[in-house]
Tab-separated table of C-alpha atoms and ligand atoms in Angstrom:
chain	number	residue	atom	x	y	z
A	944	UNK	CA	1.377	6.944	21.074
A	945	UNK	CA	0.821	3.419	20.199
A	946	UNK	CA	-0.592	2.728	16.664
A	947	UNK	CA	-4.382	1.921	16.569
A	948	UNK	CA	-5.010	-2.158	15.418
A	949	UNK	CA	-6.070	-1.140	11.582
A	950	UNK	CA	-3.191	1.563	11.857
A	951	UNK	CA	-0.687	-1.101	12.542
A	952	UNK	CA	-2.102	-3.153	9.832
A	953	UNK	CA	-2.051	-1.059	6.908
A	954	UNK	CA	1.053	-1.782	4.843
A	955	UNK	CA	2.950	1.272	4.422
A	956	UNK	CA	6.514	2.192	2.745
A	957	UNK	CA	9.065	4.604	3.828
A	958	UNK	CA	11.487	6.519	1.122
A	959	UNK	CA	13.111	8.831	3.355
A	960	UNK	CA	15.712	7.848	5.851
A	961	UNK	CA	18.887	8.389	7.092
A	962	UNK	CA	20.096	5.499	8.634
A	963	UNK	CA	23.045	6.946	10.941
A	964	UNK	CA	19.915	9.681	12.155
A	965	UNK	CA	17.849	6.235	13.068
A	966	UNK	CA	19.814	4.757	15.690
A	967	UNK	CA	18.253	5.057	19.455
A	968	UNK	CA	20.049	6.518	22.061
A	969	UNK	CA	19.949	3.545	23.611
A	970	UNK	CA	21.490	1.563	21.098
A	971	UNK	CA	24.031	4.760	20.615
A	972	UNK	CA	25.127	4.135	24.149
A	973	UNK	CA	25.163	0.562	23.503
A	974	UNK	CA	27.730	0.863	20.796
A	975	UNK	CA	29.802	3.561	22.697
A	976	UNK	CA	30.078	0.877	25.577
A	977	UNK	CA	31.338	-1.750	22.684
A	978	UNK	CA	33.945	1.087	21.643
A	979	UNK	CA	34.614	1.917	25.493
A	980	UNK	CA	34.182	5.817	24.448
A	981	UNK	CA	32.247	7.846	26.178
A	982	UNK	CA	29.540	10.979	24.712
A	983	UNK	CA	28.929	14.202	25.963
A	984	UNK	CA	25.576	13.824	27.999
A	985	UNK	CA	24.196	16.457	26.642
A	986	UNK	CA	23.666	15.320	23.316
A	987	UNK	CA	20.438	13.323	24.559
A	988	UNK	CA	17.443	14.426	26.047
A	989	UNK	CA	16.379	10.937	27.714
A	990	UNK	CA	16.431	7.193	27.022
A	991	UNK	CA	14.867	7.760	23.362
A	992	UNK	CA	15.630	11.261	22.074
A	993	UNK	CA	18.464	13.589	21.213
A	994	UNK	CA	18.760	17.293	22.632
A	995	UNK	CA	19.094	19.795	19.842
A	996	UNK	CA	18.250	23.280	19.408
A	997	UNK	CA	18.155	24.663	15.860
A	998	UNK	CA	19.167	22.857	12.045
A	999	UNK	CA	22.771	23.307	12.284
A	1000	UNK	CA	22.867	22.539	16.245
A	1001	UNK	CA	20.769	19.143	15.203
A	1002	UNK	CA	23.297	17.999	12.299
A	1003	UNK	CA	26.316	18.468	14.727
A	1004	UNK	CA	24.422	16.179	17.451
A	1005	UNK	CA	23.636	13.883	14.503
A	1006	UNK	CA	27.255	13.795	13.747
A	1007	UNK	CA	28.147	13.018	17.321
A	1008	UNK	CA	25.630	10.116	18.310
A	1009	UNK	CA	27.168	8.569	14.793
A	1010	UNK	CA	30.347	8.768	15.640
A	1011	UNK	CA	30.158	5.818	17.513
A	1012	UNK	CA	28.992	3.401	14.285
A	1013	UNK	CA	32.559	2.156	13.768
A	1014	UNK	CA	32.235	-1.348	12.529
A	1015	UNK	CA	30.358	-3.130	9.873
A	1016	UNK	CA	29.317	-5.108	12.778
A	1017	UNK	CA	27.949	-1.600	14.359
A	1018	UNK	CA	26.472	-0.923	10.946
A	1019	UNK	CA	24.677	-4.321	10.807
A	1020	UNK	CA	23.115	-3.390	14.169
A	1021	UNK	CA	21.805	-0.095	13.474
A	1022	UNK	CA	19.906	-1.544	9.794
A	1023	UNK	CA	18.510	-4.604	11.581
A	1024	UNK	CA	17.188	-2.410	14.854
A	1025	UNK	CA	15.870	0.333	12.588
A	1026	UNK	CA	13.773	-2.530	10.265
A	1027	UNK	CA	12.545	-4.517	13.341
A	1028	UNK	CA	11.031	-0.894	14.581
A	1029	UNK	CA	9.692	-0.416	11.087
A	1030	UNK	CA	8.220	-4.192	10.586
A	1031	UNK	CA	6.464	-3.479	14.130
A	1032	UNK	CA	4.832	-0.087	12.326
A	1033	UNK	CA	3.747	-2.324	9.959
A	1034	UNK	CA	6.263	-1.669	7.515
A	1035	UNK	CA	6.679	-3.714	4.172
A	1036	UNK	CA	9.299	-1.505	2.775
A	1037	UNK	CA	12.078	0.909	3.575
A	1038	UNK	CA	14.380	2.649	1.555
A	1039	UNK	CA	17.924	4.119	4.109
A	1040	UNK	CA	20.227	6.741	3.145
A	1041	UNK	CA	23.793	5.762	4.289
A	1042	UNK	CA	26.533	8.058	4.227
A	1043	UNK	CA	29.990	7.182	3.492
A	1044	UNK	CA	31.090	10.113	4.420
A	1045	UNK	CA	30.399	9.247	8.047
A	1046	UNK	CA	31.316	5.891	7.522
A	1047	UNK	CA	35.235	7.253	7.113
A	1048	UNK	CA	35.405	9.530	9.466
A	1049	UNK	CA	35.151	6.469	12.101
A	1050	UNK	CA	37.588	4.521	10.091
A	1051	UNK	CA	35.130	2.453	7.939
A	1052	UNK	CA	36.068	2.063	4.135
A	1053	UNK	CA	32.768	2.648	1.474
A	1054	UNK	CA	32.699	-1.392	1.031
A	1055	UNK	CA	33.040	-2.364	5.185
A	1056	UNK	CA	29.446	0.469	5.781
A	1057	UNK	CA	27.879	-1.284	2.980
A	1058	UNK	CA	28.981	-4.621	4.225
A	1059	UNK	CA	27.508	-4.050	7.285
A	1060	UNK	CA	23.919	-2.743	6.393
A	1061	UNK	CA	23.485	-5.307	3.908
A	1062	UNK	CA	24.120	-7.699	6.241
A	1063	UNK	CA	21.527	-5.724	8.516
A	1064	UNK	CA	19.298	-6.162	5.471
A	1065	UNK	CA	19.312	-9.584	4.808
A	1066	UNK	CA	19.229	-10.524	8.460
A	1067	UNK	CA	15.944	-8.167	8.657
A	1068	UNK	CA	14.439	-9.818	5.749
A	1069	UNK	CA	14.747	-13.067	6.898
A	1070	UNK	CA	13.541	-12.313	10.384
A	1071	UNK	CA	10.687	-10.254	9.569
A	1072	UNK	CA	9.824	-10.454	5.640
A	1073	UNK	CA	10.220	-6.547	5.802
A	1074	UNK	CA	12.645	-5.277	2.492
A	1075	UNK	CA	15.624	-2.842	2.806
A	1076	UNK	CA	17.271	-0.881	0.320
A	1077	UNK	CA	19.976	1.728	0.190
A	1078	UNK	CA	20.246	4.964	-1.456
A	1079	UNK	CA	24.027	6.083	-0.504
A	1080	UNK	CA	23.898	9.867	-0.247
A	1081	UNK	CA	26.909	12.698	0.505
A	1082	UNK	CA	26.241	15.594	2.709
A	1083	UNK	CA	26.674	19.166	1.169
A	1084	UNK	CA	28.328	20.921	3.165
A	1085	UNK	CA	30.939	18.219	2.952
A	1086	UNK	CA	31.962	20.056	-0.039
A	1087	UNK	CA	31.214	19.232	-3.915
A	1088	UNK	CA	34.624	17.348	-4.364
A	1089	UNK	CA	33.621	14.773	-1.717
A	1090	UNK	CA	30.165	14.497	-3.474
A	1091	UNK	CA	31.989	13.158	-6.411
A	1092	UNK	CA	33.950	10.858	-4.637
A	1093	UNK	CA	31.036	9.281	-3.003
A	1094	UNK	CA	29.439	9.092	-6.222
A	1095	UNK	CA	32.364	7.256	-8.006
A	1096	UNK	CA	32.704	5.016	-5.708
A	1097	UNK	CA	28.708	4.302	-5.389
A	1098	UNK	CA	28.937	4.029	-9.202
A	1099	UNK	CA	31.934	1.142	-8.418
A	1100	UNK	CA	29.471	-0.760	-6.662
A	1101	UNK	CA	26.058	-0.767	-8.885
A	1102	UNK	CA	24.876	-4.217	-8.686
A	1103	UNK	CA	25.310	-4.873	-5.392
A	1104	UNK	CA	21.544	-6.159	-4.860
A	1105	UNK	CA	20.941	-3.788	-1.783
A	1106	UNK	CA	22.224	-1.241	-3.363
A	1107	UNK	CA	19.750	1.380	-5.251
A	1108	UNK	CA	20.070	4.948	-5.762
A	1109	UNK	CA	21.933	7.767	-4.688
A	1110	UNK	CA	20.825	11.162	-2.839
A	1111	UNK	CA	22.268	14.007	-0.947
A	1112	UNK	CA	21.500	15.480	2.230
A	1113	UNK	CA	22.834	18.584	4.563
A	1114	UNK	CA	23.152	22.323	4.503
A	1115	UNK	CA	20.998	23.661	1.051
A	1116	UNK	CA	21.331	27.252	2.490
A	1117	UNK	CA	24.764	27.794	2.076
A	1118	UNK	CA	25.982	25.125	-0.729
A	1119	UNK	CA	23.859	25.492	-3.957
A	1120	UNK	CA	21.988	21.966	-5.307
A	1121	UNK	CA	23.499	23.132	-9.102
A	1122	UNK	CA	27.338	22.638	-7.412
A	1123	UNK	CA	26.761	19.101	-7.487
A	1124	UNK	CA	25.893	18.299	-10.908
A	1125	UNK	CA	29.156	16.473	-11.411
A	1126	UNK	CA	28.703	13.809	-8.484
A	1127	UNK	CA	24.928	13.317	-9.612
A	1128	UNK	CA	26.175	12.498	-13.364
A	1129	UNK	CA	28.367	9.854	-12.646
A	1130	UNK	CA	25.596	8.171	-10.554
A	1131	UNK	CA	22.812	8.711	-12.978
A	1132	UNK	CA	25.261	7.735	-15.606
A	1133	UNK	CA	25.922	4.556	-13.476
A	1134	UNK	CA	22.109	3.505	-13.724
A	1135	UNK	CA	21.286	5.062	-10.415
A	1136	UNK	CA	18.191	6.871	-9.749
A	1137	UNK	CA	18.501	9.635	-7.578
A	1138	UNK	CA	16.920	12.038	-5.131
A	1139	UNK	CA	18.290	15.406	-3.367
A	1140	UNK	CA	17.293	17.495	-0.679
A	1141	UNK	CA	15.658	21.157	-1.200
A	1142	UNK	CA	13.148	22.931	-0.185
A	1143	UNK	CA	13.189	21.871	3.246
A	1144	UNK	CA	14.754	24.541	5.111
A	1145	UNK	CA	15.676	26.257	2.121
A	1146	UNK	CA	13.110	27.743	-0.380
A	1147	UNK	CA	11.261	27.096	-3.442
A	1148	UNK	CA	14.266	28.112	-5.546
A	1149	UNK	CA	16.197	25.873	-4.277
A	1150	UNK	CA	14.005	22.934	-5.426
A	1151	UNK	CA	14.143	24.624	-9.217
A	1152	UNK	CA	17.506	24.591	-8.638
A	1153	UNK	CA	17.732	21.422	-7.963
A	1154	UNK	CA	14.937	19.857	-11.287
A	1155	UNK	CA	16.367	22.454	-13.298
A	1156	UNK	CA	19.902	21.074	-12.490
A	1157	UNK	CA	19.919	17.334	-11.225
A	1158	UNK	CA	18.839	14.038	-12.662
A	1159	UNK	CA	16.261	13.715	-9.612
A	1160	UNK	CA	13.472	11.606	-9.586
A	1161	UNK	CA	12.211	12.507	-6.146
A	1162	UNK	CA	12.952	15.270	-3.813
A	1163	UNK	CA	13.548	14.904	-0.326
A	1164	UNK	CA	11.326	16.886	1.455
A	1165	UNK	CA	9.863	20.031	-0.780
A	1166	UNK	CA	7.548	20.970	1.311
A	1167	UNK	CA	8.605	24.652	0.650
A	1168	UNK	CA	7.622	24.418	-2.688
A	1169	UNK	CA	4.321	25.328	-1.802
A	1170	UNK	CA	5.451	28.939	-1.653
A	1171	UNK	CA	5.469	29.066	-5.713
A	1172	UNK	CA	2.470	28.063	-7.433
A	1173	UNK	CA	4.028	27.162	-10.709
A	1174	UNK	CA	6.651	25.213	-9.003
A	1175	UNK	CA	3.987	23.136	-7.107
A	1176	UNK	CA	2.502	22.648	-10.978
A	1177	UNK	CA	5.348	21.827	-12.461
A	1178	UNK	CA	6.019	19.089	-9.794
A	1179	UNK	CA	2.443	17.365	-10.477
A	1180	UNK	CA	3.823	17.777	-14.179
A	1181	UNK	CA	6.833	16.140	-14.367
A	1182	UNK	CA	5.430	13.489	-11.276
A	1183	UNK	CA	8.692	14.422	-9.069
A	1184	UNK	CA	7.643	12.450	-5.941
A	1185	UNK	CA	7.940	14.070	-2.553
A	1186	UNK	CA	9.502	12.565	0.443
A	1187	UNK	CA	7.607	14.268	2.892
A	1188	UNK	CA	8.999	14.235	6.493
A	1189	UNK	CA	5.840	16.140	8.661
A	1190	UNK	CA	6.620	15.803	12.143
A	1191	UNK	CA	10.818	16.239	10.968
A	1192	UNK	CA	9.158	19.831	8.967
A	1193	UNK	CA	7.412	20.803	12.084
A	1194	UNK	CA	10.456	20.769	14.553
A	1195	UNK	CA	12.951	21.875	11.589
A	1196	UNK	CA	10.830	24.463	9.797
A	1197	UNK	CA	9.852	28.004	11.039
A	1198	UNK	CA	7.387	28.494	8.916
A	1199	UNK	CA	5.580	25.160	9.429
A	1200	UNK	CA	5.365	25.741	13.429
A	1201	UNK	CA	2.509	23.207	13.778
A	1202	UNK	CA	0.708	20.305	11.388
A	1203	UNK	CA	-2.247	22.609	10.511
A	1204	UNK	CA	0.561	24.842	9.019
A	1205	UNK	CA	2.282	22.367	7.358
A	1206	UNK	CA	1.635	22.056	3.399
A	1207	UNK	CA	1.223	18.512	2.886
A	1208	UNK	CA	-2.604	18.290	2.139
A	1209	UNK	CA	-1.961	21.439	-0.007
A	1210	UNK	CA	0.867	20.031	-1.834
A	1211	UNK	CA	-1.146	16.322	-2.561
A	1212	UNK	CA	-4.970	18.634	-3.210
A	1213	UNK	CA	-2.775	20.526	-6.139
A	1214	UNK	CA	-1.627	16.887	-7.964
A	1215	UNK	CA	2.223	16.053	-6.324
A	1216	UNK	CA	2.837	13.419	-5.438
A	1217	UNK	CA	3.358	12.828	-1.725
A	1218	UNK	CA	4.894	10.130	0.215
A	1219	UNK	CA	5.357	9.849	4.539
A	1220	UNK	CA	8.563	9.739	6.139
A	1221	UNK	CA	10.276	9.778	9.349
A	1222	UNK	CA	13.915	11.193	8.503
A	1223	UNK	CA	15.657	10.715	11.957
A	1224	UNK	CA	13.466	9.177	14.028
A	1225	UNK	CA	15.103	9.668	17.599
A	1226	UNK	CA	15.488	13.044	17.005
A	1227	UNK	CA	11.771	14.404	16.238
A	1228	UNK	CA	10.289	11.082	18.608
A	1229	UNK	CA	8.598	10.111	14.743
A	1230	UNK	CA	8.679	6.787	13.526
A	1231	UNK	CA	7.225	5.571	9.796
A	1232	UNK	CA	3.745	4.226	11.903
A	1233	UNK	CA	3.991	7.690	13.353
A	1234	UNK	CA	3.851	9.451	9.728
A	1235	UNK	CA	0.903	7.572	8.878
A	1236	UNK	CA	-1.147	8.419	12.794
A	1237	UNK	CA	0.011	12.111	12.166
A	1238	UNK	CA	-1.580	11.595	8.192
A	1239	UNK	CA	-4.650	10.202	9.670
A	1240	UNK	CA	-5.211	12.426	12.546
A	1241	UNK	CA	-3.738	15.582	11.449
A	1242	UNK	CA	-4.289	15.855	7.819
A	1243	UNK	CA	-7.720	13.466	8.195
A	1244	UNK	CA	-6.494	10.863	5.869
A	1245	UNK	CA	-8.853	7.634	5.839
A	1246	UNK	CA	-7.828	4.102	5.597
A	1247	UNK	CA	-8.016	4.477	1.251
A	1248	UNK	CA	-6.053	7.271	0.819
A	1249	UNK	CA	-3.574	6.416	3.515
A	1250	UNK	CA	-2.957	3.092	1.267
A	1251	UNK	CA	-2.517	5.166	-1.528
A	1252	UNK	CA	0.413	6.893	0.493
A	1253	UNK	CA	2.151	3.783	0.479
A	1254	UNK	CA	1.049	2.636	-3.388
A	1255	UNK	CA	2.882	6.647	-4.241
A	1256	UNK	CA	5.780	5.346	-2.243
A	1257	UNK	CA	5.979	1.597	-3.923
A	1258	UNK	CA	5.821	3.033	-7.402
A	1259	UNK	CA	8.506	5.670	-6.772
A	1260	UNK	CA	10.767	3.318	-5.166
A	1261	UNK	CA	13.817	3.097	-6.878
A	1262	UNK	CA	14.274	-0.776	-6.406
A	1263	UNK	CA	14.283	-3.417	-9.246
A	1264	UNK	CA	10.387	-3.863	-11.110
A	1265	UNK	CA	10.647	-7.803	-9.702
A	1266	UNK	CA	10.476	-6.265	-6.086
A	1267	UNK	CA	8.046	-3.511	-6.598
A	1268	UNK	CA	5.485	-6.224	-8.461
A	1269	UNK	CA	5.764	-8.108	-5.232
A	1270	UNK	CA	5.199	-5.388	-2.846
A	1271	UNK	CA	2.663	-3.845	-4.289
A	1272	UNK	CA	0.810	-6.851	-4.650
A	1273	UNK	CA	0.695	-6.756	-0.533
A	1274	UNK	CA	-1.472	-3.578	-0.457
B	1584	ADE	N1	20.872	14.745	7.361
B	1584	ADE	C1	20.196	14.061	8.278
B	1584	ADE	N2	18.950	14.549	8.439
B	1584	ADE	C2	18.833	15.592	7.577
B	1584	ADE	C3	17.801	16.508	7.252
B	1584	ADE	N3	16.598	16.456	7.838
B	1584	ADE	N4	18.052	17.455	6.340
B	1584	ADE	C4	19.250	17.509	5.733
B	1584	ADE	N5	20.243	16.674	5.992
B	1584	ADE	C5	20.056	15.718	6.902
B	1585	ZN	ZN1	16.381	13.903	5.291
């Protein structure tokens, strides 16, 4: 649905991204054609969604649309079609999770991905004043040893001025948050802020494992907090931001089936702090402008408190103070 005039012009920030999970699958085919490989058709649904079935069924799709981002160049693409999108939404800032991990398995060293989505950052910036970051995360059920590889290498390349956190993403059924306590040393130890996954189609214990555990600032989704009261306390306490993902929750999580069930205005009503998010666009038809309709129309956020969405988001971003003084001074 297109965005409504004062929609579209309300500046708003996104924290929670993955950028292999944002490319179309029009631009997926695009890049296949570049490659000359072909994809199994039944990966997508139509011209602008992927077919998936369940969580696990969604991350191997995920894994097959990004198979075909083999080149910096490829990578450049992706970043600077995902920002133009965002700008459109009225978009000031976005923060993208890149995985390296993908990056090598089509043949693309840690520096050539971030080569190429810098590049996609810069150009973006310069075409459409909108700012890009990256938070480079690894993927659980890649396995904790590859989580600490990531994270050395990450920790190689703090101060590279696109560079800016570092997160983790995948299964948090089946690999425990705790596990990866080495990896998320060596980045915090590196300067980097950081942010994990949990409680999104795990439960509330797996967010405590994760703050009891981690050096995390933020938490990527936590929406399943809200089944623990004095976890949901404790996350107003300690101000651990959430990177809230609703229409990603609805399709993803059981027990969130539709927006009236989902915990959001619960979650912000008790004192956390709540951002919006799209996750993997494509794949749930969501977009950042999206978020903020669903906020307004769903969860009967008004033009104030939608700008305070994006003032929670600013002020949790995990880019330098310079930046964040000049963002926030858009809203
Ligand atoms: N990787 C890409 N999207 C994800 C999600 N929603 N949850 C966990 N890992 C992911
Ligand atoms: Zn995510």
């Amino acid at each position: 649905m297109p965005l409504s005039a004062a929609l579209k012009a309300l500046p708003k920030a996104e924290l929670h991204v993955h950028l292999e999970g944002t490319a179309t699958p029009a631009l997926v085919k695009k890049l296949a054609a570049r490659h000359s490989v072909s994809l199994p058709a039944e990966i997508f649904a139509d011209e602008t969604t992927y077919a998936w079935s369940h969580f696990n069924h969604f991350l191997t799709v995920y894994d097959a649309a990004s198979s075909v981002i083999r080149t910096p160049e490829d990578y450049r693409d992706v970043t600077w079609d995902y920002l133009r999108q965002c700008h459109e939404d009225g978009a000031i800032y976005v923060e993208m999770f890149s995985s390296p991990d993908h990056a090598a398995m089509n043949g693309m060293s840690f520096k050539d991905h971030l080569d190429g989505i810098s590049a996609g950052i810069a150009d973006a910036e310069r075409d459409f004043g909108i700012v890009g970051r990256i938070i480079v995360t690894c993927v659980s059920h890649f396995g904790a040893e590859k989580a600490v590889e990531v994270a050395r290498e990450t920790a190689r390349h703090v101060g590279h001025p696109h560079l800016v956190g570092f997160g983790m993403g995948g299964n948090e059924v089946d690999f425990r948050r705790s596990d990866y306590a080495p990896a998320f040393t060596i980045a915090h130890e590196a300067g980097l802020p950081c942010t994990v996954h949990a409680g999104e189609t795990g439960g509330p214990e797996v967010v405590r494992n994760a703050i009891d555990n981690l050096p995390v600032k933020r938490i990527g989704h936590g929406v399943q907090s809200i089944f623990d009261a004095d976890l949901v306390r404790r996350l107003a306490d300690e101000r651990i931001v959430l990177e809230v993902c609703p229409t990603s929750n609805v399709l993803i999580i059981d027990k969130f089936p539709t927006y009236a069930d989902h915990p959001f205005l619960k979650l912000r009503e008790a004192g956390v702090i709540v951002t919006l998010n799209s996750d993997d666009p494509p794949f749930f038809r969501a977009s950042i402008g999206g978020e903020y309709a669903v906020a307004e129309r769903e969860f009967g956020l008004d033009e104030p408190a939608l700008r305070g969405i994006t003032r929670n988001a600013l002020e949790a971003a995990f880019c330098d103070e310079a930046t964040k003084a000049r963002l926030l001074a858009k809203l």
